[in-house]
Amino acid sequence: MGAKQRDISEYILAHPCDRDKAEQIHRIVTSYRDELMTNHLLQDVLLNDGYELPDDERPKSFLDLGGAVFNRSMVILHLTYLETMIDHATRPKNAYVSMPVIDTSGETGIVFPGGIDALPIEITTAEGHDLELIEMIQRGWFENTDVAEVVRKYHSVLNESFDEFNMQYVLLRVHHAPRHIMPDEETEQLAKEMKSIMDNDAFTALDSAYYNLAMSFMREAGGLWEKLNDSEYGRFFRLTQEEVHEGMSQRRHY
């Protein structure tokens, strides 16, 4: 499902600006956000100063794009974990049996289960996760439908917050469109278009509006986090404060 396209009327523009200009920029930012993952020219200008990005560096989603906004990085952390856990809870997993290979009498062989010298057999998913734990999480999804509903709502609200942080991210990139000479005519033209539509007052108004709406969704997600934290099963789908702190510390090193 794609990001929601909001009308300018859904935002509070607290900073004085030309509303028509703000609406024009908002429409362009929305369009750029929706096209960024598939438009290589747009990626080159917004993400790499107009120079061609190597294929292995092109983002596949906004989750691949870092940034200086702390709360956006925090939402990425929560979303990445949550989507992994929803996948574990709702998608069938293939089982892989890992049988220990040992050395007997100078030859490599397998001790069969139940034998006198048997070693434990590991049954995991393709990703290496404990299959018994994954199956327990999957059973819980159907046994705790009220919690599953909160998980879905939590996921939806986090995505709403992330969408607005991404609007702010794209707006900032457009505002700082490259001002040097582009390597070719196409990138030069796109950079000129970006510079021609930007207005400092409208930028400030939209920057605050996107951030404030993102934070309102983030606060709503915080209430849903509390509900998950109050449930034994729900705790599978939320990061603890300690885990968030550790995750954010690791992100700062990249």
Short mmCIF file of C-alpha atoms in Angstrom, two decimals:
data_model
loop_
_atom_site.label_atom_id
_atom_site.label_comp_id
_atom_site.label_asym_id
_atom_site.label_seq_id
_atom_site.Cartn_x
_atom_site.Cartn_y
_atom_site.Cartn_z
CA MET A 1 0.00 0.00 0.00
CA GLY A 2 1.39 3.39 -0.98
CA ALA A 3 1.82 6.41 1.25
CA LYS A 4 -1.23 8.56 1.86
CA GLN A 5 -1.54 11.70 -0.27
CA ARG A 6 -2.72 14.48 2.04
CA ASP A 7 -4.25 17.75 0.93
CA ILE A 8 -2.51 20.90 2.16
CA SER A 9 -5.65 21.65 4.22
CA GLU A 10 -4.80 18.71 6.50
CA TYR A 11 -1.70 20.51 7.78
CA ILE A 12 -1.34 23.40 10.20
CA LEU A 13 0.90 26.02 8.60
CA ALA A 14 1.96 27.95 11.69
CA HIS A 15 4.74 29.93 10.02
CA PRO A 16 3.55 32.91 7.90
CA CYS A 17 3.84 32.13 4.19
CA ASP A 18 2.18 32.42 0.81
CA ARG A 19 -0.35 29.58 1.04
CA ASP A 20 -0.54 29.13 -2.73
CA LYS A 21 3.24 28.76 -2.86
CA ALA A 22 3.16 26.28 0.03
CA GLU A 23 0.48 24.26 -1.76
CA GLN A 24 2.55 24.20 -4.97
CA ILE A 25 5.63 22.95 -3.11
CA HIS A 26 3.53 20.43 -1.17
CA ARG A 27 2.17 18.91 -4.39
CA ILE A 28 5.69 18.59 -5.82
CA VAL A 29 7.10 17.09 -2.61
CA THR A 30 4.25 14.57 -2.54
CA SER A 31 4.96 13.62 -6.16
CA TYR A 32 8.70 13.28 -5.54
CA ARG A 33 8.10 11.16 -2.44
CA ASP A 34 5.86 8.79 -4.37
CA GLU A 35 8.31 8.52 -7.31
CA LEU A 36 11.62 8.43 -5.47
CA MET A 37 12.02 4.65 -5.21
CA THR A 38 11.45 4.10 -8.94
CA ASN A 39 12.81 7.27 -10.57
CA HIS A 40 16.60 6.97 -10.91
CA LEU A 41 17.05 10.53 -12.17
CA LEU A 42 15.23 11.86 -9.12
CA GLN A 43 17.39 9.68 -6.87
CA ASP A 44 20.56 11.01 -8.49
CA VAL A 45 19.59 14.66 -7.95
CA LEU A 46 18.07 14.35 -4.47
CA LEU A 47 20.40 11.74 -2.99
CA ASN A 48 23.72 12.08 -4.82
CA ASP A 49 24.22 15.71 -5.90
CA GLY A 50 23.14 14.90 -9.45
CA TYR A 51 25.65 12.13 -10.04
CA GLU A 52 24.57 8.62 -10.97
CA LEU A 53 24.12 6.32 -8.01
CA PRO A 54 25.64 2.84 -8.33
CA ASP A 55 22.94 0.18 -8.62
CA ASP A 56 23.92 -1.42 -5.31
CA GLU A 57 23.44 1.92 -3.52
CA ARG A 58 19.96 2.69 -4.84
CA PRO A 59 17.36 2.54 -2.04
CA LYS A 60 14.55 0.01 -2.25
CA SER A 61 12.39 1.81 0.31
CA PHE A 62 12.50 4.83 2.58
CA LEU A 63 13.65 2.46 5.33
CA ASP A 64 16.99 2.40 3.49
CA LEU A 65 17.42 6.16 3.76
CA GLY A 66 19.00 7.53 6.91
CA GLY A 67 18.87 11.13 7.98
CA ALA A 68 19.58 13.62 10.72
CA VAL A 69 16.06 13.66 12.24
CA PHE A 70 16.33 11.57 15.43
CA ASN A 71 12.64 10.68 15.70
CA ARG A 72 12.51 9.53 12.08
CA SER A 73 15.39 7.14 12.80
CA MET A 74 13.50 5.89 15.85
CA VAL A 75 10.40 5.17 13.77
CA ILE A 76 12.57 3.25 11.28
CA LEU A 77 13.86 1.13 14.17
CA HIS A 78 10.36 0.34 15.47
CA LEU A 79 8.94 -0.33 11.99
CA THR A 80 11.76 -2.62 10.91
CA TYR A 81 11.36 -4.76 14.02
CA LEU A 82 7.56 -4.73 13.92
CA GLU A 83 7.35 -5.76 10.27
CA THR A 84 9.76 -8.63 10.93
CA MET A 85 7.59 -9.88 13.81
CA ILE A 86 4.34 -9.53 11.82
CA ASP A 87 5.98 -11.57 9.07
CA HIS A 88 6.92 -14.26 11.61
CA ALA A 89 3.37 -14.30 12.99
CA THR A 90 1.46 -14.42 9.71
CA ARG A 91 3.57 -16.19 7.09
CA PRO A 92 4.24 -19.96 6.90
CA LYS A 93 7.87 -20.92 7.46
CA ASN A 94 9.87 -23.79 5.99
CA ALA A 95 11.57 -26.02 8.56
CA TYR A 96 15.22 -26.97 8.30
CA VAL A 97 16.70 -29.81 10.35
CA SER A 98 20.29 -29.38 11.50
CA MET A 99 21.88 -32.71 12.54
CA PRO A 100 25.27 -32.55 14.25
CA VAL A 101 28.09 -34.20 12.32
CA ILE A 102 30.75 -35.74 14.58
CA ASP A 103 33.97 -37.66 14.18
CA THR A 104 33.74 -41.35 15.15
CA SER A 105 36.63 -43.77 14.86
CA GLY A 106 38.51 -41.37 12.66
CA GLU A 107 35.67 -41.09 10.17
CA THR A 108 33.07 -38.39 9.77
CA GLY A 109 29.58 -39.66 10.47
CA ILE A 110 26.20 -38.85 11.98
CA VAL A 111 24.94 -40.11 15.33
CA PHE A 112 21.24 -40.80 14.79
CA PRO A 113 18.61 -39.35 17.13
CA GLY A 114 17.96 -41.59 20.13
CA GLY A 115 21.33 -43.26 19.91
CA ILE A 116 23.46 -43.51 23.00
CA ASP A 117 25.73 -40.68 21.88
CA ALA A 118 23.03 -38.59 20.21
CA LEU A 119 23.51 -34.81 20.07
CA PRO A 120 20.54 -32.41 19.95
CA ILE A 121 18.87 -31.75 16.61
CA GLU A 122 18.08 -28.12 15.77
CA ILE A 123 14.94 -27.31 13.78
CA THR A 124 14.99 -23.77 12.43
CA THR A 125 13.40 -21.56 9.80
CA ALA A 126 15.23 -20.57 6.62
CA GLU A 127 16.32 -17.39 8.44
CA GLY A 128 17.81 -19.43 11.28
CA HIS A 129 15.10 -18.68 13.86
CA ASP A 130 13.91 -21.31 16.32
CA LEU A 131 10.92 -22.98 14.65
CA GLU A 132 9.21 -23.87 17.93
CA LEU A 133 9.23 -20.22 19.00
CA ILE A 134 7.94 -19.05 15.60
CA GLU A 135 5.11 -21.59 15.69
CA MET A 136 4.18 -20.40 19.18
CA ILE A 137 4.03 -16.80 17.92
CA GLN A 138 1.88 -17.90 14.97
CA ARG A 139 -0.57 -19.77 17.23
CA GLY A 140 -0.75 -16.71 19.45
CA TRP A 141 -1.76 -14.55 16.49
CA PHE A 142 -5.00 -16.55 16.13
CA GLU A 143 -5.54 -17.03 19.87
CA ASN A 144 -5.10 -13.33 20.73
CA THR A 145 -7.17 -11.56 18.10
CA ASP A 146 -7.56 -8.46 20.29
CA VAL A 147 -3.78 -8.10 20.53
CA ALA A 148 -3.38 -8.78 16.80
CA GLU A 149 -5.79 -5.89 16.15
CA VAL A 150 -3.65 -3.57 18.31
CA VAL A 151 -0.54 -4.74 16.42
CA ARG A 152 -2.18 -3.87 13.09
CA LYS A 153 -3.21 -0.44 14.38
CA TYR A 154 0.28 0.14 15.81
CA HIS A 155 1.77 -0.73 12.42
CA SER A 156 -0.65 1.57 10.61
CA VAL A 157 0.03 4.55 12.89
CA LEU A 158 3.81 4.07 12.73
CA ASN A 159 3.52 4.09 8.93
CA GLU A 160 1.48 7.31 9.06
CA SER A 161 4.22 8.90 11.15
CA PHE A 162 6.92 7.59 8.82
CA ASP A 163 5.10 8.97 5.76
CA GLU A 164 5.15 12.47 7.24
CA PHE A 165 8.80 12.21 8.27
CA ASN A 166 9.50 11.18 4.67
CA MET A 167 7.66 14.25 3.38
CA GLN A 168 9.95 16.33 5.58
CA TYR A 169 12.95 14.34 4.31
CA VAL A 170 12.10 14.99 0.64
CA LEU A 171 11.27 18.65 1.31
CA LEU A 172 14.70 19.15 2.86
CA ARG A 173 16.39 17.44 -0.10
CA VAL A 174 14.52 19.65 -2.56
CA HIS A 175 15.41 22.74 -0.53
CA HIS A 176 19.08 21.77 -0.76
CA ALA A 177 18.93 20.79 -4.44
CA PRO A 178 22.43 20.86 -5.97
CA ARG A 179 23.58 24.32 -7.00
CA HIS A 180 26.69 23.24 -8.87
CA ILE A 181 26.78 22.40 -12.58
CA MET A 182 25.14 19.04 -13.20
CA PRO A 183 26.91 16.24 -15.11
CA ASP A 184 24.25 16.19 -17.85
CA GLU A 185 21.33 18.18 -19.22
CA GLU A 186 18.59 16.06 -17.62
CA THR A 187 19.90 16.39 -14.08
CA GLU A 188 20.65 20.08 -14.65
CA GLN A 189 17.06 20.72 -15.73
CA LEU A 190 15.57 18.83 -12.77
CA ALA A 191 17.79 20.66 -10.27
CA LYS A 192 16.79 24.01 -11.81
CA GLU A 193 13.10 23.12 -11.49
CA MET A 194 13.60 22.31 -7.81
CA LYS A 195 15.40 25.57 -7.13
CA SER A 196 12.81 27.61 -9.03
CA ILE A 197 9.85 26.46 -6.92
CA MET A 198 11.45 26.79 -3.48
CA ASP A 199 10.47 29.63 -1.14
CA ASN A 200 12.03 30.03 2.31
CA ASP A 201 8.86 30.95 4.19
CA ALA A 202 6.86 28.14 2.57
CA PHE A 203 9.72 25.75 3.28
CA THR A 204 9.76 26.67 6.98
CA ALA A 205 5.97 26.34 7.23
CA LEU A 206 5.90 22.93 5.54
CA ASP A 207 8.94 21.64 7.41
CA SER A 208 7.21 22.33 10.74
CA ALA A 209 3.84 21.05 9.50
CA TYR A 210 5.22 17.71 8.31
CA TYR A 211 7.26 17.23 11.48
CA ASN A 212 4.41 18.13 13.83
CA LEU A 213 1.97 15.75 12.12
CA ALA A 214 4.60 12.99 12.20
CA MET A 215 5.04 13.57 15.92
CA SER A 216 1.29 13.47 16.57
CA PHE A 217 1.15 10.01 14.98
CA MET A 218 4.25 9.02 16.95
CA ARG A 219 2.52 9.97 20.21
CA GLU A 220 -0.51 7.90 19.17
CA ALA A 221 1.83 4.98 18.48
CA GLY A 222 3.23 5.43 21.99
CA GLY A 223 -0.21 4.75 23.46
CA LEU A 224 -0.52 1.58 21.37
CA TRP A 225 2.99 0.55 22.48
CA GLU A 226 1.73 0.74 26.08
CA LYS A 227 -1.17 -1.58 25.24
CA LEU A 228 1.21 -4.11 23.68
CA ASN A 229 3.54 -3.83 26.64
CA ASP A 230 0.67 -4.71 29.00
CA SER A 231 0.10 -8.01 27.18
CA GLU A 232 2.37 -11.05 27.45
CA TYR A 233 1.79 -11.86 23.78
CA GLY A 234 1.84 -8.21 22.71
CA ARG A 235 5.38 -7.81 24.04
CA PHE A 236 6.64 -9.91 21.12
CA PHE A 237 5.75 -6.99 18.83
CA ARG A 238 7.34 -4.07 20.62
CA LEU A 239 10.89 -3.02 21.37
CA THR A 240 11.78 -2.23 24.98
CA GLN A 241 13.19 1.16 25.87
CA GLU A 242 16.58 -0.51 26.38
CA GLU A 243 16.42 -2.12 22.94
CA VAL A 244 15.53 1.22 21.35
CA HIS A 245 18.43 2.92 23.14
CA GLU A 246 20.83 0.21 21.97
CA GLY A 247 19.47 0.31 18.42
CA MET A 248 19.77 4.08 18.20
CA SER A 249 23.32 3.91 19.56
CA GLN A 250 24.25 1.45 16.81
CA ARG A 251 22.61 3.61 14.10
CA ARG A 252 24.77 6.56 15.12
CA HIS A 253 27.86 4.56 14.16
CA TYR A 254 26.78 4.26 10.49
#
